[in-house]
CSV table of C-alpha atoms and ligand atoms in Angstrom, one decimal:
chain,number,residue,atom,x,y,z
R,166,MET,CA,0.0,0.0,-0.1
R,167,LYS,CA,1.6,3.3,-1.2
R,168,ALA,CA,0.7,6.6,0.6
R,169,ILE,CA,0.9,9.5,-2.0
R,170,LEU,CA,0.5,13.2,-0.9
R,171,ILE,CA,-1.0,15.4,-3.7
R,172,THR,CA,-0.8,19.1,-3.0
R,173,GLY,CA,-3.2,21.5,-4.5
R,174,GLY,CA,-5.6,18.8,-5.4
R,175,ALA,CA,-8.6,20.9,-5.2
R,176,GLY,CA,-7.4,23.3,-7.9
R,177,PHE,CA,-7.5,23.0,-11.6
R,178,ILE,CA,-4.8,20.7,-12.7
R,179,GLY,CA,-4.5,19.0,-9.1
R,180,SER,CA,-8.2,17.9,-9.4
R,181,HIS,CA,-7.5,16.1,-12.6
R,182,VAL,CA,-4.5,14.5,-11.2
R,183,VAL,CA,-6.4,13.4,-8.0
R,184,ARG,CA,-9.3,11.8,-10.0
R,185,LEU,CA,-6.9,9.9,-12.2
R,186,MET,CA,-4.9,8.6,-9.4
R,187,VAL,CA,-7.7,7.6,-7.3
R,188,ASN,CA,-9.6,5.8,-9.8
R,189,LYS,CA,-6.5,4.1,-11.7
R,190,TYR,CA,-4.7,2.9,-8.5
R,191,PRO,CA,-7.3,1.7,-5.9
R,192,GLU,CA,-4.1,0.0,-4.2
R,193,TYR,CA,-2.6,3.5,-3.4
R,194,GLN,CA,-3.8,5.8,-0.5
R,195,ILE,CA,-4.3,9.3,-2.1
R,196,PHE,CA,-4.2,12.2,0.1
R,197,ASN,CA,-5.2,15.5,-1.3
R,198,LEU,CA,-3.9,18.6,0.9
R,199,ASP,CA,-5.4,21.9,-0.1
R,200,LYS,CA,-5.7,25.3,1.6
R,201,LEU,CA,-8.9,25.9,-0.4
R,202,THR,CA,-7.9,29.4,-1.6
R,203,TYR,CA,-10.2,31.2,-4.1
R,204,ALA,CA,-8.8,28.8,-6.5
R,205,GLY,CA,-9.4,25.6,-4.7
R,206,ASN,CA,-12.9,23.9,-4.9
R,207,LEU,CA,-13.8,20.5,-3.5
R,208,GLY,CA,-16.9,20.7,-5.8
R,209,ASN,CA,-14.1,19.7,-8.5
R,210,LEU,CA,-13.9,16.3,-6.9
R,211,GLN,CA,-17.5,15.3,-6.0
R,212,ASP,CA,-17.4,12.1,-8.2
R,213,ILE,CA,-14.5,10.7,-6.0
R,214,GLU,CA,-14.8,12.1,-2.5
R,215,ASN,CA,-16.4,9.0,-1.3
R,216,LYS,CA,-13.8,6.4,-2.6
R,217,GLU,CA,-12.0,4.5,0.1
R,218,ASN,CA,-8.5,5.3,-1.1
R,219,TYR,CA,-9.1,9.1,-1.0
R,220,THR,CA,-8.6,11.5,1.8
R,221,PHE,CA,-8.8,15.3,1.9
R,222,LEU,CA,-6.5,17.3,4.3
R,223,LYS,CA,-7.2,20.9,4.7
R,224,GLY,CA,-4.2,22.9,5.4
R,225,ASP,CA,-1.6,25.3,4.3
R,226,ILE,CA,1.9,24.2,2.9
R,227,THR,CA,3.7,27.2,4.6
R,228,ASP,CA,2.4,25.8,8.0
R,229,GLU,CA,5.4,23.7,9.0
R,230,ASN,CA,3.9,22.3,12.2
R,231,PHE,CA,1.0,21.0,10.3
R,232,ILE,CA,3.2,19.7,7.4
R,233,ASN,CA,5.5,17.9,9.7
R,234,ASN,CA,2.7,16.3,11.7
R,235,ILE,CA,0.9,14.9,8.6
R,236,PHE,CA,4.2,13.7,7.2
R,237,ASN,CA,4.8,11.8,10.5
R,238,GLN,CA,1.0,10.6,10.8
R,239,TYR,CA,0.8,9.2,7.1
R,240,SER,CA,4.4,8.5,6.2
R,241,PHE,CA,3.8,9.6,2.4
R,242,ASP,CA,5.9,7.4,0.1
R,243,GLY,CA,5.6,10.0,-2.7
R,244,VAL,CA,4.6,13.7,-3.1
R,245,ILE,CA,3.1,15.2,-6.1
R,246,HIS,CA,3.3,19.0,-5.5
R,247,LEU,CA,0.8,21.2,-7.3
R,248,ALA,CA,-0.3,23.6,-4.7
R,249,ALA,CA,0.7,27.3,-5.8
R,250,GLU,CA,-0.4,30.7,-6.5
R,251,SER,CA,-0.7,30.2,-10.4
R,252,HIS,CA,-2.0,33.4,-12.0
R,253,VAL,CA,0.5,35.8,-13.4
R,254,ASP,CA,-1.8,39.1,-13.0
R,255,ARG,CA,-2.3,38.2,-9.4
R,256,SER,CA,1.4,38.0,-8.9
R,257,ILE,CA,1.8,41.5,-10.3
R,258,THR,CA,-0.4,42.7,-7.7
R,259,ASP,CA,0.8,40.8,-4.7
R,260,PRO,CA,4.3,39.2,-5.4
R,261,LEU,CA,4.8,38.3,-1.8
R,262,ALA,CA,1.9,36.0,-1.5
R,263,PHE,CA,3.6,34.1,-4.6
R,264,ALA,CA,7.1,33.9,-2.8
R,265,LYS,CA,5.4,32.6,0.4
R,266,THR,CA,3.5,29.9,-1.2
R,267,ASN,CA,5.5,28.9,-4.0
R,268,ILE,CA,9.0,29.1,-2.5
R,269,LEU,CA,8.6,28.8,1.2
R,270,GLY,CA,5.7,26.2,0.8
R,271,THR,CA,7.9,23.9,-1.4
R,272,MET,CA,10.8,24.2,1.0
R,273,VAL,CA,8.5,23.2,3.9
R,274,LEU,CA,7.4,20.0,2.0
R,275,LEU,CA,10.9,19.1,0.9
R,276,ASN,CA,12.1,19.5,4.5
R,277,ALA,CA,9.5,17.5,5.8
R,278,PHE,CA,10.0,14.6,3.2
R,279,LYS,CA,13.8,14.9,4.0
R,280,THR,CA,13.2,14.5,7.7
R,281,LEU,CA,10.7,11.7,7.5
R,282,TRP,CA,12.8,9.4,5.3
R,283,LYS,CA,16.4,10.4,6.5
R,284,GLY,CA,18.2,9.2,3.4
R,285,GLN,CA,16.0,6.0,3.1
R,286,TRP,CA,15.0,6.6,-0.5
R,287,GLU,CA,14.2,3.2,-1.8
R,288,GLY,CA,10.7,3.5,-3.4
R,289,LYS,CA,10.3,7.1,-2.6
R,290,ARG,CA,9.7,10.2,-4.9
R,291,PHE,CA,9.2,14.0,-4.8
R,292,TYR,CA,7.4,15.2,-7.8
R,293,HIS,CA,7.4,18.9,-8.4
R,294,VAL,CA,5.0,20.3,-11.1
R,295,SER,CA,6.2,23.3,-12.6
R,296,THR,CA,5.7,25.6,-15.6
R,297,ASP,CA,7.4,26.6,-18.9
R,298,GLU,CA,7.3,30.1,-17.8
R,299,VAL,CA,10.4,29.8,-15.8
R,300,TYR,CA,12.4,29.9,-19.2
R,301,GLY,CA,11.2,33.5,-19.7
R,302,THR,CA,10.4,34.4,-23.2
R,303,LEU,CA,11.1,33.3,-26.6
R,304,GLY,CA,11.4,35.5,-29.8
R,305,GLU,CA,9.4,34.6,-32.9
R,306,THR,CA,11.4,31.2,-33.2
R,307,GLY,CA,12.7,28.4,-31.3
R,308,LEU,CA,11.5,26.2,-28.5
R,309,PHE,CA,12.2,25.8,-24.8
R,310,GLU,CA,14.2,22.6,-24.1
R,311,GLU,CA,15.0,21.1,-20.6
R,312,THR,CA,18.4,22.8,-21.2
R,313,THR,CA,17.2,26.3,-21.8
R,314,PRO,CA,18.6,28.7,-19.1
R,315,TYR,CA,16.0,29.7,-16.6
R,316,ASP,CA,15.1,33.6,-17.2
R,317,PRO,CA,11.7,34.2,-15.4
R,318,ASN,CA,10.2,37.6,-16.0
R,319,SER,CA,7.2,37.8,-13.7
R,320,PRO,CA,6.9,37.3,-10.0
R,321,TYR,CA,4.9,34.2,-10.7
R,322,SER,CA,7.7,32.6,-12.9
R,323,ALA,CA,10.4,33.9,-10.5
R,324,SER,CA,8.8,32.1,-7.7
R,325,LYS,CA,8.4,28.8,-9.6
R,326,ALA,CA,11.9,29.0,-10.7
R,327,SER,CA,13.0,29.5,-7.3
R,328,SER,CA,11.2,26.6,-6.1
R,329,ASP,CA,12.6,24.3,-9.0
R,330,HIS,CA,16.1,25.4,-7.9
R,331,PHE,CA,15.2,24.4,-4.2
R,332,VAL,CA,13.9,21.1,-5.4
R,333,ARG,CA,17.2,20.4,-7.4
R,334,ALA,CA,19.3,21.6,-4.5
R,335,TYR,CA,17.6,19.1,-2.1
R,336,GLY,CA,18.3,16.5,-4.6
R,337,GLU,CA,21.9,17.2,-4.9
R,338,THR,CA,22.4,18.2,-1.3
R,339,TYR,CA,20.3,15.5,0.7
R,340,GLY,CA,19.9,12.9,-2.1
R,341,ILE,CA,16.1,13.5,-2.3
R,342,PRO,CA,14.8,11.4,-5.4
R,343,TYR,CA,12.9,14.2,-7.3
R,344,VAL,CA,11.4,14.6,-10.8
R,345,ILE,CA,10.4,18.1,-12.1
R,346,THR,CA,8.1,18.8,-15.2
R,347,ASN,CA,7.8,22.1,-17.0
R,348,CYS,CA,4.5,22.3,-18.6
R,349,SER,CA,2.9,24.8,-21.0
R,350,ASN,CA,-0.5,26.6,-20.6
R,351,ASN,CA,-3.3,24.3,-19.7
R,352,TYR,CA,-7.0,24.4,-20.6
R,353,GLY,CA,-10.0,22.3,-19.8
R,354,GLN,CA,-12.9,21.8,-17.3
R,355,ASN,CA,-12.7,23.2,-13.8
R,356,GLN,CA,-10.2,26.0,-14.7
R,357,PHE,CA,-10.9,29.1,-12.6
R,358,PRO,CA,-12.3,32.1,-14.7
R,359,GLU,CA,-9.3,34.3,-14.4
R,360,LYS,CA,-7.1,32.6,-17.1
R,361,LEU,CA,-7.8,33.4,-20.7
R,362,ILE,CA,-10.0,30.6,-21.9
R,363,PRO,CA,-12.6,30.2,-19.0
R,364,LEU,CA,-12.6,34.1,-18.5
R,365,PHE,CA,-13.5,34.5,-22.2
R,366,ILE,CA,-16.1,31.8,-22.1
R,367,ASN,CA,-17.7,33.3,-19.1
R,368,ASN,CA,-17.6,36.8,-20.4
R,369,ILE,CA,-19.5,35.6,-23.7
R,370,LEU,CA,-21.9,34.0,-21.5
R,371,THR,CA,-22.4,37.0,-19.6
R,372,SER,CA,-22.0,39.5,-22.6
R,373,LYS,CA,-19.1,41.3,-21.1
R,374,PRO,CA,-16.1,42.6,-23.0
R,375,LEU,CA,-13.3,40.1,-23.8
R,376,PRO,CA,-10.2,42.1,-22.7
R,377,VAL,CA,-7.3,41.5,-25.1
R,378,TYR,CA,-4.0,42.7,-23.5
R,379,GLY,CA,-1.8,44.7,-25.8
R,380,ASP,CA,-2.2,43.8,-29.6
R,381,GLY,CA,-3.1,40.2,-28.8
R,382,ASN,CA,-0.1,38.9,-30.7
R,383,TYR,CA,1.4,37.1,-27.8
R,384,THR,CA,1.9,33.2,-28.2
R,385,ARG,CA,1.2,30.4,-25.9
R,386,ASP,CA,1.4,26.6,-26.4
R,387,TRP,CA,-2.0,24.9,-25.1
R,388,LEU,CA,-2.4,21.6,-23.6
R,389,TYR,CA,-5.5,19.8,-22.5
R,390,VAL,CA,-5.4,19.4,-18.7
R,391,VAL,CA,-6.3,15.6,-18.9
R,392,ASP,CA,-3.2,15.1,-21.2
R,393,HIS,CA,-1.2,17.0,-18.6
R,394,ALA,CA,-2.6,14.7,-15.8
R,395,ARG,CA,-1.8,11.6,-18.0
R,396,ALA,CA,1.8,12.9,-18.4
R,397,ILE,CA,2.2,13.7,-14.6
R,398,ASP,CA,0.9,9.9,-13.9
R,399,LEU,CA,3.7,8.5,-16.3
R,400,VAL,CA,6.4,10.6,-15.1
R,401,TYR,CA,5.7,9.8,-11.5
R,402,HIS,CA,5.9,6.0,-12.2
R,403,LYS,CA,8.4,6.0,-15.3
R,404,GLY,CA,10.5,9.2,-14.9
R,405,VAL,CA,14.1,9.0,-14.1
R,406,ASP,CA,15.3,10.4,-10.7
R,407,HIS,CA,16.9,14.1,-10.8
R,408,GLU,CA,15.6,14.6,-14.4
R,409,THR,CA,13.2,17.2,-15.8
R,410,TYR,CA,10.9,16.7,-18.6
R,411,ASN,CA,9.1,19.4,-20.7
R,412,ILE,CA,5.3,18.8,-21.3
R,413,GLY,CA,3.5,20.5,-24.2
R,414,GLY,CA,1.3,19.7,-27.1
R,415,PHE,CA,3.3,21.2,-29.9
R,416,ASN,CA,0.2,23.7,-30.2
R,417,GLU,CA,1.1,27.3,-30.5
R,418,TRP,CA,-1.5,29.9,-30.9
R,419,LYS,CA,-1.4,33.8,-31.2
R,420,ASN,CA,-3.9,34.9,-28.4
R,421,ILE,CA,-5.9,36.8,-31.0
R,422,ASP,CA,-6.3,33.8,-33.3
R,423,LEU,CA,-7.1,31.4,-30.4
R,424,ILE,CA,-9.7,33.9,-29.2
R,425,LYS,CA,-11.4,34.1,-32.6
R,426,VAL,CA,-11.6,30.1,-32.9
R,427,LEU,CA,-13.2,30.3,-29.2
R,428,CYS,CA,-15.8,33.0,-30.5
R,429,GLU,CA,-16.7,30.8,-33.5
R,430,GLN,CA,-17.1,27.5,-31.4
R,431,MET,CA,-19.1,29.7,-28.8
R,432,ASP,CA,-21.4,31.2,-31.5
R,433,GLN,CA,-22.0,27.7,-32.8
R,434,LYS,CA,-22.8,26.1,-29.6
R,435,LEU,CA,-25.1,28.8,-28.5
R,436,ASN,CA,-26.9,29.0,-31.9
R,437,LYS,CA,-25.9,32.7,-32.4
R,438,PRO,CA,-25.0,34.1,-35.8
R,439,LYS,CA,-21.4,33.9,-36.8
R,440,GLY,CA,-19.5,37.0,-35.5
R,441,THR,CA,-21.6,37.7,-32.5
R,442,SER,CA,-19.2,36.7,-29.5
R,443,ALA,CA,-16.2,38.3,-31.6
R,444,GLN,CA,-17.9,41.8,-31.4
R,445,LEU,CA,-17.1,41.6,-27.5
R,446,ILE,CA,-13.2,41.7,-28.4
R,447,THR,CA,-11.9,44.8,-26.8
R,448,TYR,CA,-8.2,45.6,-26.7
R,449,VAL,CA,-7.0,46.9,-23.3
R,450,LYS,CA,-3.9,47.9,-21.6
R,451,ASP,CA,-0.9,45.5,-22.0
R,452,ARG,CA,0.4,43.2,-18.9
R,453,PRO,CA,3.4,44.6,-17.6
R,454,GLY,CA,6.6,42.3,-18.4
R,455,HIS,CA,4.3,40.4,-20.8
R,456,ASP,CA,6.2,37.4,-22.1
R,457,LEU,CA,6.0,37.4,-25.9
R,458,ARG,CA,5.9,33.8,-26.7
R,459,TYR,CA,6.1,30.3,-24.9
R,460,ALA,CA,6.5,27.2,-27.0
R,461,ILE,CA,7.6,23.7,-25.5
R,462,ASP,CA,9.8,21.2,-27.3
R,463,ALA,CA,8.2,18.0,-25.8
R,464,SER,CA,10.2,15.5,-27.6
R,465,LYS,CA,12.0,14.0,-24.4
R,466,ILE,CA,8.9,13.0,-22.8
R,467,ASN,CA,7.6,11.6,-26.0
R,468,LYS,CA,10.9,9.6,-27.1
R,469,GLU,CA,11.8,8.4,-23.4
R,470,LEU,CA,8.4,7.8,-21.9
R,471,GLY,CA,6.2,7.4,-25.0
R,472,TRP,CA,3.7,10.3,-24.0
R,473,GLU,CA,1.8,12.2,-26.6
R,474,PRO,CA,-1.6,14.3,-26.3
R,475,SER,CA,-4.7,12.4,-26.7
R,476,VAL,CA,-6.8,15.1,-28.3
R,477,THR,CA,-6.3,17.8,-30.9
R,478,PHE,CA,-6.8,21.6,-29.5
R,479,GLU,CA,-10.2,21.8,-31.6
R,480,GLN,CA,-11.4,18.7,-29.8
R,481,GLY,CA,-10.2,19.8,-26.4
R,482,LEU,CA,-11.6,23.2,-26.8
R,483,SER,CA,-14.9,21.8,-27.7
R,484,ILE,CA,-15.1,19.5,-24.8
R,485,THR,CA,-14.1,22.4,-22.5
R,486,ILE,CA,-16.8,24.6,-23.8
R,487,ASP,CA,-19.4,22.1,-23.6
R,488,TRP,CA,-18.2,21.6,-19.8
R,489,TYR,CA,-18.9,25.1,-18.9
R,490,LEU,CA,-22.1,25.3,-20.8
R,491,ASN,CA,-23.4,22.2,-18.8
R,492,ASN,CA,-21.9,23.4,-15.6
R,493,LYS,CA,-23.1,27.1,-15.3
R,494,GLU,CA,-23.8,26.5,-11.5
R,495,TRP,CA,-20.1,25.8,-11.0
R,496,LEU,CA,-19.2,29.1,-13.0
R,497,GLU,CA,-21.8,30.9,-10.8
R,498,ASN,CA,-20.3,29.8,-7.5
R,499,VAL,CA,-16.8,30.7,-8.2
R,500,THR,CA,-17.7,34.0,-9.9
R,501,SER,CA,-19.8,35.2,-6.9
R,502,GLY,CA,-18.3,37.2,-3.8
R,503,ASN,CA,-14.8,38.1,-4.0
R,504,TYR,CA,-14.4,37.3,-7.9
R,505,GLN,CA,-16.3,40.4,-8.6
R,506,LYS,CA,-13.8,42.6,-6.6
R,507,TYR,CA,-11.0,40.8,-8.3
R,508,TYR,CA,-12.4,41.5,-11.6
R,509,GLU,CA,-13.0,45.3,-11.1
R,510,LEU,CA,-9.4,45.9,-9.7
R,511,GLN,CA,-8.0,43.8,-12.6
R,512,TYR,CA,-9.9,45.2,-15.4
R,513,GLN,CA,-11.2,48.7,-14.4
R,514,LYS,CA,-7.5,50.1,-14.2
M,1378,NAD,P1,-4.7,26.6,-9.2
M,1378,NAD,O1,-4.4,27.9,-9.0
M,1378,NAD,O2,-6.0,26.2,-10.0
M,1378,NAD,O3,-4.8,25.8,-8.0
M,1378,NAD,C1,-3.8,25.9,-6.9
M,1378,NAD,C2,-4.4,25.1,-5.7
M,1378,NAD,O4,-3.3,25.1,-4.8
M,1378,NAD,C3,-5.8,25.5,-5.4
M,1378,NAD,O5,-6.6,24.3,-5.0
M,1378,NAD,C4,-5.2,26.3,-3.9
M,1378,NAD,O6,-6.4,26.3,-3.0
M,1378,NAD,C5,-4.0,25.4,-3.4
M,1378,NAD,N1,-3.1,26.2,-2.8
M,1378,NAD,C6,-2.8,27.5,-2.9
M,1378,NAD,N2,-1.9,28.0,-1.9
M,1378,NAD,C7,-2.0,27.0,-1.0
M,1378,NAD,C8,-1.2,26.8,0.1
M,1378,NAD,N3,-0.4,27.6,0.7
M,1378,NAD,N4,-1.3,25.5,0.8
M,1378,NAD,C9,-2.0,24.6,0.2
M,1378,NAD,N5,-2.8,24.8,-0.8
M,1378,NAD,C10,-2.8,25.8,-1.6
M,1378,NAD,O7,-3.5,26.1,-10.2
M,1378,NAD,P2,-3.2,25.1,-11.4
M,1378,NAD,O8,-3.5,25.9,-12.7
M,1378,NAD,O9,-4.1,23.7,-11.1
M,1378,NAD,O10,-1.9,24.8,-11.2
M,1378,NAD,C11,-1.2,23.9,-10.5
M,1378,NAD,C12,0.2,23.7,-10.6
M,1378,NAD,O11,0.6,23.5,-12.0
M,1378,NAD,C13,1.0,24.9,-9.9
M,1378,NAD,O12,2.1,24.6,-9.4
M,1378,NAD,C14,1.2,25.8,-11.4
M,1378,NAD,O13,2.4,26.5,-11.1
M,1378,NAD,C15,1.6,24.4,-12.3
M,1378,NAD,N6,1.2,24.9,-13.8
M,1378,NAD,C16,0.1,25.3,-14.2
M,1378,NAD,C17,-0.1,25.7,-15.7
M,1378,NAD,C18,-1.4,26.2,-15.9
M,1378,NAD,O14,-1.6,26.5,-17.1
M,1378,NAD,N7,-2.4,26.2,-15.1
M,1378,NAD,C19,0.8,25.3,-16.4
M,1378,NAD,C20,2.0,24.6,-16.0
M,1378,NAD,C21,2.3,24.4,-14.7
M,1379,TYD,P1,-3.1,33.4,-18.8
M,1379,TYD,O1,-4.3,32.5,-19.1
M,1379,TYD,O2,-3.2,34.5,-17.6
M,1379,TYD,O3,-1.8,32.5,-18.7
M,1379,TYD,P2,-0.3,33.0,-18.7
M,1379,TYD,O4,-0.2,34.4,-18.6
M,1379,TYD,O5,0.1,32.2,-17.7
M,1379,TYD,O6,0.3,32.5,-20.1
M,1379,TYD,O7,-2.8,34.3,-20.0
M,1379,TYD,C1,-2.7,33.7,-21.4
M,1379,TYD,C2,-2.4,34.8,-22.4
M,1379,TYD,O8,-3.6,35.6,-22.5
M,1379,TYD,C3,-1.5,35.8,-22.0
M,1379,TYD,O9,-0.6,36.1,-23.2
M,1379,TYD,C4,-2.1,36.8,-21.5
M,1379,TYD,C5,-3.4,36.9,-22.2
M,1379,TYD,N1,-4.6,37.6,-21.5
M,1379,TYD,C6,-5.4,38.6,-22.2
M,1379,TYD,O10,-5.0,39.1,-23.3
M,1379,TYD,N2,-6.4,38.8,-21.4
M,1379,TYD,C7,-6.9,38.5,-20.3
M,1379,TYD,O11,-7.9,38.9,-19.7
M,1379,TYD,C8,-5.9,37.5,-19.7
M,1379,TYD,C9,-6.4,36.8,-18.4
M,1379,TYD,C10,-4.9,36.9,-20.4
């Protein structure tokens, strides 16, 4: 019986990882540790919450006493660490919160893991889930490889880069068997409507402007969240200790082109005349320090572990939109209360 701690499992990507692991490995005990910030939502996991191999623990990864106690109590063989502050715009408003959770929180977990196992590493693994944003920005050409030097530009990416360095340092210094993955932008069901795709779906549904930063010619590489969760499962079980793997779908889109495809799909699904949603597109002030382009070379994970995405972008986007259309209550729940304040602050500047 293996005990695996998944942090941030009530969030967007974490909830897909928890679901996959709980359903696929009934012989594992899966513990989901989450602080339930604005981004965490246990409603994301209703379908598995009563499974025997699933336990939810509410807590903060920066709370050393709490973390040390649960490591002692449950003796986690593995950690899959996703808990983080994850939104670039919020990191520009409140950078210290990102340093605390993303850097200090990661160190508290590493320390607890080190103290628990005291060098007895057989069968143990610390998996750190990171982002391609640590590599900084690309120009018009080229791809991020695992060997690309770190060059983060936002407080979010700087905090993730720092946490990656601490994971490596604990590996080199104390021998912790770690793996790190750096993934491109995710999209899919259960994503909080502050990130581009769910924000724009929600705004189309509520007939609000679609705020495009700058000229809209920024490029991101999009991956369907279930494919990211599949990659995490694979790397957790088959990845090589002390290695990092880039994850991405070879699926680059300029923001404005992606937004037009999204608007077309929304018009079709809502039975509105072509061009209706696109009328909401509004160019707004650019994000400070906005990275021009992200694009991942995912050939290492493909060649060494045999991973590839299971859906095309058009299929994934269609599944995603359908989910939001069929789960309006979920959207209404997460956009009530504090969300309105966040929205005003972010977009009325
Ligand atoms: P999210 O914001 O949706 O979820 C984060 C979760 O962490 C939430 O459930 C939140 O409650 C929890 N959390 C936050 N602070 C906590 C704390 N102090 N203690 C315990 N729990 C806490 O984020 P996401 O998009 O699912 O991202 C998950 C991970 O994947 C992050 O580490 C992020 O850097 C990384 N990542 C995200 C993307 C993406 O496109 N979303 C891409 C690559 C990597
Ligand atoms: P986002 O989803 O915040 O992810 P990230 O910044 O981590 O890549 O943003 C994706 C792209 O969309 C990015 O270039 C910023 C842009 N964007 C907008 O143009 N308008 C918006 O309201 C948001 C949230 C993002």
